[in-house]
Amino acid sequence: MKKVIYLVTVLLVAACGSKEQSVESLIGQGDLESLRAKKSELSAQQKQMEAQLRMLDSAIATKAGVEKLPLVNTILAESKKFDHYLELQGDVSTKQNVLIYPEMSGTLQRVYVKEGQKVSKGQTLAVIDDGGMGSQLAQLKTQAQLAQTTYERRKRLWDQKIGSEIEYLSAKTEYEATQDAIRQAESQLGKSTIRAPFSGIIDDVIKDQGTVVSPGPGSEVFRIVNLSDMYIEVDVPETYLGAISEGKDALVYFPVLGDSITTKIRQTGNFINPANRSFSVEIPVPNKEGTIKPNLTAKVNLNDYTSDNAILIPSSIISENAEGEQYVFVADEPNAEGEAVVNRTIITTGKTQNGKVEVTSGLKDGDQIIQEGARSVKDGQKVKIKN
């Protein structure tokens, strides 16, 4: 053993002496190409000597019975379900968020609701002064009763072939005309009552009682919002057209609320927007507690890929060689003492999610992949796995 160490020492000293003389000579000559060639030569010699030293160290340790193996930590490769999500951002919307306008001109005679109040579809919200239309309707109904009586009597006589046909037809026409007038007056009078178009919450009472209102812009009376039918619409890049479809899972997170919900894609668009090369996706948002409001910002994760048998490993333990191939180190066939041989395994990777990478080929269930110490081991090296 001493002879081996002495021989290596002599070789090192000789190499160093030759190196110093050669370098001095070349520097004196000043030839750039020669200097570069000498540097490459010495680097190769250095790597060769380092490899020989490692072999000697291993042989010495083995002969002395004190071989110290590098300690590594491994993770077990196992198949599991893998869901990959595309992360996007959107705002909460509702299709039932409308301004309510009056249908006739007049004074806002009575307002029956206040801001924040829940209302049902068809509920009376306010009444506009009808300007005497109620009285006109009452007169029309009185006239209609007389016209009806006259018509019924004329009809009975005509059925008995008594009286002229023109009298019967005149009474019938008069009766039908009064009925039409009543329906028209009732329709017009109905416009004096403002009703809720759907169930929701009165978000804003814009006009106060006593205000003169009229149809058209600027005469909004209420804003009503339905918070139970909320949704988020996001733009998805066209490259995901085949991966994003109706019924797939969607995870929605609201940063302001610190809350998240799980829902499903309700609808996908059938049109590619040429401006940003994307299509729209609509996601319903359950809002049982009423805490989610329109225009609230949300982070949306859409499921674009699922594998039922995927092997996932941390991206930090994957290395790449000069050919661009990705590889990991696997501890092959560990013995009872936890000693194993390192095997550099070329792998193919797929999707990445939360620091984990899907391995599509190269690994199998049960492989012990070196995690801690992966950057310091070499192919074929013997290691000891920590418990």
Coordinates of C-alpha atoms in Angstrom, one line a residue:
M1 CA 0.0 0.0 0.0
K2 CA 2.8 2.4 0.9
K3 CA 4.5 1.6 -2.4
V4 CA 1.3 2.6 -4.3
I5 CA 1.0 5.9 -2.5
Y6 CA 4.7 6.6 -3.1
L7 CA 4.3 5.8 -6.8
V8 CA 1.3 8.2 -7.1
T9 CA 3.2 10.9 -5.2
V10 CA 6.2 10.6 -7.6
L11 CA 4.0 10.8 -10.6
L12 CA 2.3 13.9 -9.2
V13 CA 5.7 15.6 -8.5
A14 CA 7.0 14.7 -11.9
A15 CA 3.9 15.9 -13.6
C16 CA 4.0 19.2 -11.7
G17 CA 7.7 19.7 -12.5
S18 CA 7.2 19.0 -16.2
K19 CA 4.1 21.3 -16.1
E20 CA 6.0 24.2 -14.6
Q21 CA 8.9 23.9 -17.1
S22 CA 6.6 23.5 -20.1
V23 CA 4.4 26.4 -19.1
E24 CA 7.3 28.7 -18.6
S25 CA 8.8 27.7 -21.9
L26 CA 5.5 28.3 -23.8
I27 CA 4.8 31.6 -22.1
G28 CA 8.2 32.7 -23.2
Q29 CA 7.4 31.8 -26.8
G30 CA 4.1 33.6 -26.6
D31 CA 2.2 31.4 -29.0
L32 CA -1.6 31.6 -28.2
E33 CA -2.5 28.3 -29.9
S34 CA 0.3 26.4 -28.2
L35 CA -0.8 27.8 -24.8
R36 CA -4.4 26.6 -25.4
A37 CA -3.3 23.2 -26.5
K38 CA -1.1 22.8 -23.5
K39 CA -3.9 23.8 -21.2
S40 CA -6.2 21.2 -22.7
E41 CA -3.5 18.6 -22.4
L42 CA -2.9 19.4 -18.7
S43 CA -6.7 19.4 -18.0
A44 CA -7.0 15.9 -19.5
Q45 CA -4.0 14.7 -17.4
Q46 CA -5.6 16.2 -14.3
K47 CA -8.9 14.5 -14.9
Q48 CA -7.1 11.2 -15.5
M49 CA -5.0 11.5 -12.3
E50 CA -8.1 12.4 -10.3
A51 CA -9.9 9.3 -11.6
Q52 CA -6.8 7.2 -10.7
L53 CA -6.7 8.7 -7.2
R54 CA -10.4 7.9 -6.6
M55 CA -9.7 4.3 -7.7
L56 CA -6.8 4.1 -5.3
D57 CA -8.8 5.6 -2.5
S58 CA -11.5 3.0 -3.0
A59 CA -9.0 0.2 -3.2
I60 CA -7.2 1.4 -0.1
A61 CA -10.5 1.6 1.8
T62 CA -11.5 -1.8 0.7
K63 CA -8.2 -3.4 1.7
A64 CA -8.3 -1.7 5.0
G65 CA -11.9 -2.7 5.6
V66 CA -13.0 0.9 6.3
E67 CA -14.8 1.8 3.0
K68 CA -17.1 4.8 3.6
L69 CA -20.0 4.9 1.2
P70 CA -21.8 8.1 0.3
L71 CA -25.1 8.5 2.2
V72 CA -28.1 9.2 0.0
N73 CA -31.8 9.5 0.6
T74 CA -34.3 8.0 -1.8
I75 CA -38.0 8.3 -2.8
L76 CA -40.1 5.4 -4.0
A77 CA -41.6 5.6 -7.5
E78 CA -45.3 4.8 -7.4
S79 CA -48.2 5.3 -9.8
K80 CA -51.0 7.6 -8.8
K81 CA -53.7 9.8 -10.3
F82 CA -52.3 13.1 -11.7
D83 CA -54.5 16.1 -12.6
H84 CA -52.9 18.9 -14.4
Y85 CA -54.5 22.4 -14.3
L86 CA -54.2 25.5 -16.5
E87 CA -54.1 28.6 -14.4
L88 CA -56.0 31.7 -15.6
Q89 CA -57.5 34.8 -14.1
G90 CA -61.0 36.2 -14.4
D91 CA -63.8 38.3 -12.8
V92 CA -67.1 37.2 -11.4
S93 CA -70.2 38.2 -13.4
T94 CA -73.9 37.7 -13.3
K95 CA -76.4 37.8 -16.1
Q96 CA -79.0 39.1 -13.6
N97 CA -77.5 42.5 -12.7
V98 CA -79.8 45.0 -14.3
L99 CA -81.1 48.6 -13.9
I100 CA -84.9 48.9 -13.7
Y101 CA -86.5 51.8 -15.7
P102 CA -90.0 53.2 -15.5
E103 CA -92.4 52.4 -18.4
M104 CA -94.4 55.5 -18.1
S105 CA -94.0 59.1 -17.1
G106 CA -95.2 60.4 -13.8
T107 CA -94.4 61.1 -10.1
L108 CA -92.9 58.2 -8.1
Q109 CA -95.8 58.0 -5.7
R110 CA -94.6 55.2 -3.5
V111 CA -91.3 53.2 -3.0
Y112 CA -91.8 49.9 -1.2
V113 CA -88.3 48.6 -0.9
K114 CA -84.9 49.7 0.4
E115 CA -81.3 48.9 -0.4
G116 CA -80.1 45.4 0.5
Q117 CA -83.7 44.0 0.6
K118 CA -84.3 40.6 -0.9
V119 CA -87.2 40.6 -3.3
S120 CA -89.1 37.9 -5.3
K121 CA -89.9 37.9 -9.0
G122 CA -93.0 39.9 -9.7
Q123 CA -92.9 41.7 -6.3
T124 CA -94.1 45.4 -6.4
L125 CA -91.1 47.7 -5.9
A126 CA -92.7 51.1 -6.5
V127 CA -95.8 52.8 -7.9
I128 CA -96.0 55.8 -10.3
D129 CA -98.9 58.2 -10.2
D130 CA -101.2 57.0 -13.0
G131 CA -102.6 60.5 -13.7
G132 CA -106.3 59.4 -13.4
M133 CA -105.9 56.3 -15.6
G134 CA -107.5 54.2 -12.8
S135 CA -110.7 56.3 -12.9
Q136 CA -110.8 56.0 -16.7
L137 CA -110.5 52.2 -16.4
A138 CA -113.4 52.1 -13.9
Q139 CA -115.6 54.1 -16.4
L140 CA -114.6 51.7 -19.2
K141 CA -115.6 48.8 -17.1
T142 CA -119.0 50.4 -16.4
Q143 CA -119.5 51.0 -20.1
A144 CA -118.5 47.4 -20.8
Q145 CA -121.1 46.1 -18.4
L146 CA -123.8 48.0 -20.3
A147 CA -122.4 46.9 -23.6
Q148 CA -122.4 43.3 -22.4
T149 CA -126.0 43.4 -21.2
T150 CA -127.1 45.0 -24.5
Y151 CA -125.2 42.4 -26.5
E152 CA -126.6 39.5 -24.6
R153 CA -130.2 40.7 -25.0
R154 CA -129.8 41.4 -28.7
K155 CA -128.3 37.9 -29.1
R156 CA -131.2 36.2 -27.4
L157 CA -133.7 38.1 -29.6
W158 CA -131.6 37.4 -32.7
D159 CA -131.5 33.7 -31.8
Q160 CA -135.4 33.8 -31.8
K161 CA -135.3 35.6 -35.2
I162 CA -136.6 38.8 -33.5
G163 CA -135.1 42.2 -34.5
S164 CA -132.7 43.1 -37.2
E165 CA -129.3 41.6 -37.9
I166 CA -127.7 45.1 -37.9
E167 CA -128.8 45.8 -34.4
Y168 CA -127.3 42.4 -33.2
L169 CA -124.0 43.1 -35.0
S170 CA -123.8 46.6 -33.7
A171 CA -124.3 45.5 -30.1
K172 CA -121.7 42.7 -30.6
T173 CA -119.2 45.2 -32.0
E174 CA -119.7 47.7 -29.2
Y175 CA -119.2 44.9 -26.6
E176 CA -116.0 43.7 -28.2
A177 CA -114.7 47.2 -28.6
T178 CA -115.2 48.0 -24.9
Q179 CA -113.4 44.7 -23.9
D180 CA -110.4 45.7 -26.1
A181 CA -110.4 49.2 -24.5
I182 CA -110.4 47.7 -21.0
R183 CA -107.4 45.4 -21.8
Q184 CA -105.5 48.3 -23.3
A185 CA -106.2 50.5 -20.3
E186 CA -105.2 47.7 -17.9
S187 CA -102.0 47.2 -19.8
Q188 CA -101.2 50.9 -19.7
L189 CA -102.2 51.2 -16.0
G190 CA -99.9 48.2 -15.2
K191 CA -97.0 50.2 -16.3
S192 CA -97.5 52.5 -13.4
T193 CA -96.4 49.6 -11.1
I194 CA -92.7 48.7 -11.1
R195 CA -92.1 45.0 -10.4
A196 CA -89.1 42.9 -9.9
P197 CA -88.1 41.1 -13.1
F198 CA -86.4 38.3 -11.2
S199 CA -85.7 37.3 -7.6
G200 CA -82.7 39.0 -6.1
I201 CA -81.4 41.8 -4.0
I202 CA -82.1 45.6 -4.3
D203 CA -78.5 46.8 -4.7
D204 CA -79.4 50.5 -5.2
V205 CA -82.5 52.7 -4.9
I206 CA -81.6 55.4 -7.4
K207 CA -84.7 57.5 -7.4
D208 CA -86.5 58.7 -4.2
Q209 CA -90.2 58.9 -3.6
G210 CA -91.7 62.0 -5.1
T211 CA -89.3 62.2 -8.0
V212 CA -90.7 62.7 -11.5
V213 CA -89.6 59.9 -13.7
S214 CA -90.0 58.9 -17.4
P215 CA -88.9 56.1 -19.7
G216 CA -85.4 56.4 -21.1
P217 CA -81.7 56.8 -20.1
G218 CA -81.1 58.7 -16.9
S219 CA -84.4 57.6 -15.3
E220 CA -83.2 54.4 -13.6
V221 CA -85.1 53.7 -10.4
F222 CA -83.5 50.5 -9.0
R223 CA -80.6 48.2 -9.5
I224 CA -81.4 44.6 -8.8
V225 CA -78.8 41.8 -8.6
N226 CA -79.2 38.1 -8.3
L227 CA -76.2 36.7 -6.4
S228 CA -77.3 33.0 -6.7
D229 CA -76.5 32.7 -10.5
M230 CA -72.9 33.9 -10.7
Y231 CA -70.3 32.8 -13.2
I232 CA -66.7 33.5 -14.4
E233 CA -65.8 33.8 -18.0
V234 CA -62.1 33.4 -18.9
D235 CA -60.2 33.4 -22.2
V236 CA -58.3 30.2 -22.9
P237 CA -55.5 30.0 -25.5
E238 CA -56.5 28.2 -28.6
T239 CA -53.7 25.6 -28.1
Y240 CA -55.9 24.1 -25.3
L241 CA -59.0 23.7 -27.6
G242 CA -58.8 19.9 -27.4
A243 CA -58.0 19.7 -23.7
I244 CA -60.6 22.1 -22.2
S245 CA -64.2 20.8 -22.5
E246 CA -67.6 21.1 -20.9
G247 CA -67.9 19.1 -17.7
K248 CA -64.2 19.2 -16.7
D249 CA -63.2 20.2 -13.2
A250 CA -62.5 23.9 -12.3
L251 CA -60.9 25.1 -9.1
V252 CA -61.7 28.7 -8.3
Y253 CA -59.8 30.7 -5.7
F254 CA -60.8 34.2 -4.4
P255 CA -57.7 36.0 -3.1
V256 CA -59.7 38.7 -1.3
L257 CA -61.9 36.2 0.5
G258 CA -59.2 33.7 1.0
D259 CA -61.7 31.1 -0.1
S260 CA -61.9 28.5 -2.9
I261 CA -64.6 26.4 -4.5
T262 CA -64.6 23.4 -6.8
T263 CA -67.0 23.5 -9.8
K264 CA -67.2 22.4 -13.4
I265 CA -66.9 24.0 -16.8
R266 CA -70.5 24.9 -17.9
Q267 CA -69.9 26.1 -21.4
T268 CA -67.0 26.5 -23.9
G269 CA -67.1 29.0 -26.8
N270 CA -67.3 28.0 -30.4
F271 CA -65.4 31.1 -31.7
I272 CA -61.7 31.8 -31.7
N273 CA -61.1 35.5 -31.0
P274 CA -58.6 36.6 -33.7
A275 CA -57.3 39.4 -31.5
N276 CA -55.8 37.2 -28.9
R277 CA -56.3 33.7 -30.4
S278 CA -58.4 32.4 -27.5
F279 CA -61.9 31.0 -26.9
S280 CA -64.2 31.7 -23.9
V281 CA -65.0 29.3 -21.1
E282 CA -67.9 29.9 -18.7
I283 CA -67.7 28.5 -15.1
P284 CA -70.7 28.7 -12.7
V285 CA -69.9 29.9 -9.2
P286 CA -72.1 28.6 -6.4
N287 CA -72.8 31.4 -3.9
K288 CA -74.9 30.0 -1.1
E289 CA -73.4 32.3 1.5
G290 CA -73.8 35.4 -0.7
T291 CA -70.2 36.5 -0.1
I292 CA -69.2 36.4 -3.7
K293 CA -69.9 39.7 -5.5
P294 CA -69.9 40.8 -9.2
N295 CA -66.5 41.9 -10.6
L296 CA -64.6 40.0 -7.8
T297 CA -61.2 38.9 -9.0
A298 CA -60.6 35.1 -9.1
K299 CA -57.9 32.7 -10.0
V300 CA -59.2 29.9 -12.1
N301 CA -57.5 26.5 -12.6
L302 CA -59.0 24.4 -15.4
N303 CA -58.3 20.6 -15.7
D304 CA -56.6 20.1 -19.0
Y305 CA -54.9 16.7 -18.5
T306 CA -55.5 13.7 -16.3
S307 CA -53.5 10.4 -16.0
D308 CA -54.7 7.6 -13.7
N309 CA -51.3 6.0 -13.5
A310 CA -48.6 8.7 -13.4
I311 CA -45.2 8.6 -11.7
L312 CA -44.4 12.0 -10.2
I313 CA -41.0 13.1 -9.0
P314 CA -39.6 16.5 -7.8
S315 CA -38.2 18.6 -10.7
S316 CA -35.2 19.5 -8.5
I317 CA -33.6 16.0 -8.9
I318 CA -33.7 15.9 -12.7
S319 CA -30.5 16.5 -14.5
E320 CA -29.7 17.0 -18.2
N321 CA -26.7 15.7 -20.2
A322 CA -24.9 17.3 -23.1
E323 CA -27.3 15.7 -25.6
G324 CA -30.3 17.3 -23.9
E325 CA -31.5 14.0 -22.4
Q326 CA -33.0 14.2 -18.9
Y327 CA -31.9 11.6 -16.3
V328 CA -32.2 10.7 -12.6
F329 CA -30.1 8.4 -10.5
V330 CA -31.8 5.1 -9.3
A331 CA -30.4 3.0 -6.4
D332 CA -30.5 -0.5 -7.9
E333 CA -31.1 -3.6 -5.8
P334 CA -30.3 -2.4 -2.3
N335 CA -29.2 -5.1 0.1
A336 CA -30.2 -5.7 3.7
E337 CA -27.6 -3.1 4.9
G338 CA -29.0 -0.5 2.5
E339 CA -26.1 -0.6 0.1
A340 CA -26.9 -0.2 -3.6
V341 CA -25.3 0.7 -6.9
V342 CA -26.2 4.0 -8.6
N343 CA -27.7 3.6 -12.1
R344 CA -28.1 6.7 -14.2
T345 CA -31.5 6.3 -15.9
I346 CA -32.7 8.3 -18.9
I347 CA -36.3 9.5 -18.5
T348 CA -39.0 11.2 -20.6
T349 CA -41.1 13.8 -18.8
G350 CA -44.6 15.3 -19.4
K351 CA -46.6 17.8 -17.5
T352 CA -45.4 19.8 -14.5
Q353 CA -47.5 20.8 -11.5
N354 CA -46.5 22.4 -8.2
G355 CA -42.8 21.4 -8.5
K356 CA -43.7 17.8 -9.5
V357 CA -42.9 16.4 -12.9
E358 CA -44.7 13.5 -14.6
V359 CA -42.3 10.8 -15.8
T360 CA -43.8 9.2 -18.9
S361 CA -41.0 6.6 -19.5
G362 CA -37.8 5.4 -17.9
L363 CA -39.1 4.6 -14.4
K364 CA -41.4 1.9 -13.0
D365 CA -43.2 1.3 -9.7
G366 CA -40.9 0.4 -6.9
D367 CA -37.8 2.2 -8.3
Q368 CA -35.8 3.9 -5.5
I369 CA -34.9 7.3 -6.9
I370 CA -32.0 9.2 -5.3
Q371 CA -33.2 12.5 -4.0
E372 CA -30.8 13.9 -1.3
G373 CA -27.3 13.5 -2.7
A374 CA -28.4 13.2 -6.3
R375 CA -26.0 16.0 -7.4
S376 CA -22.9 14.3 -5.9
V377 CA -23.2 10.6 -7.0
K378 CA -22.0 9.1 -10.3
D379 CA -23.2 6.2 -12.5
G380 CA -22.0 2.9 -11.1
Q381 CA -21.0 4.3 -7.8
K382 CA -21.8 2.3 -4.6
V383 CA -23.9 4.2 -2.0
K384 CA -25.6 3.6 1.3
I385 CA -29.3 4.5 1.6
K386 CA -30.2 6.4 4.8
N387 CA -33.0 4.9 6.9

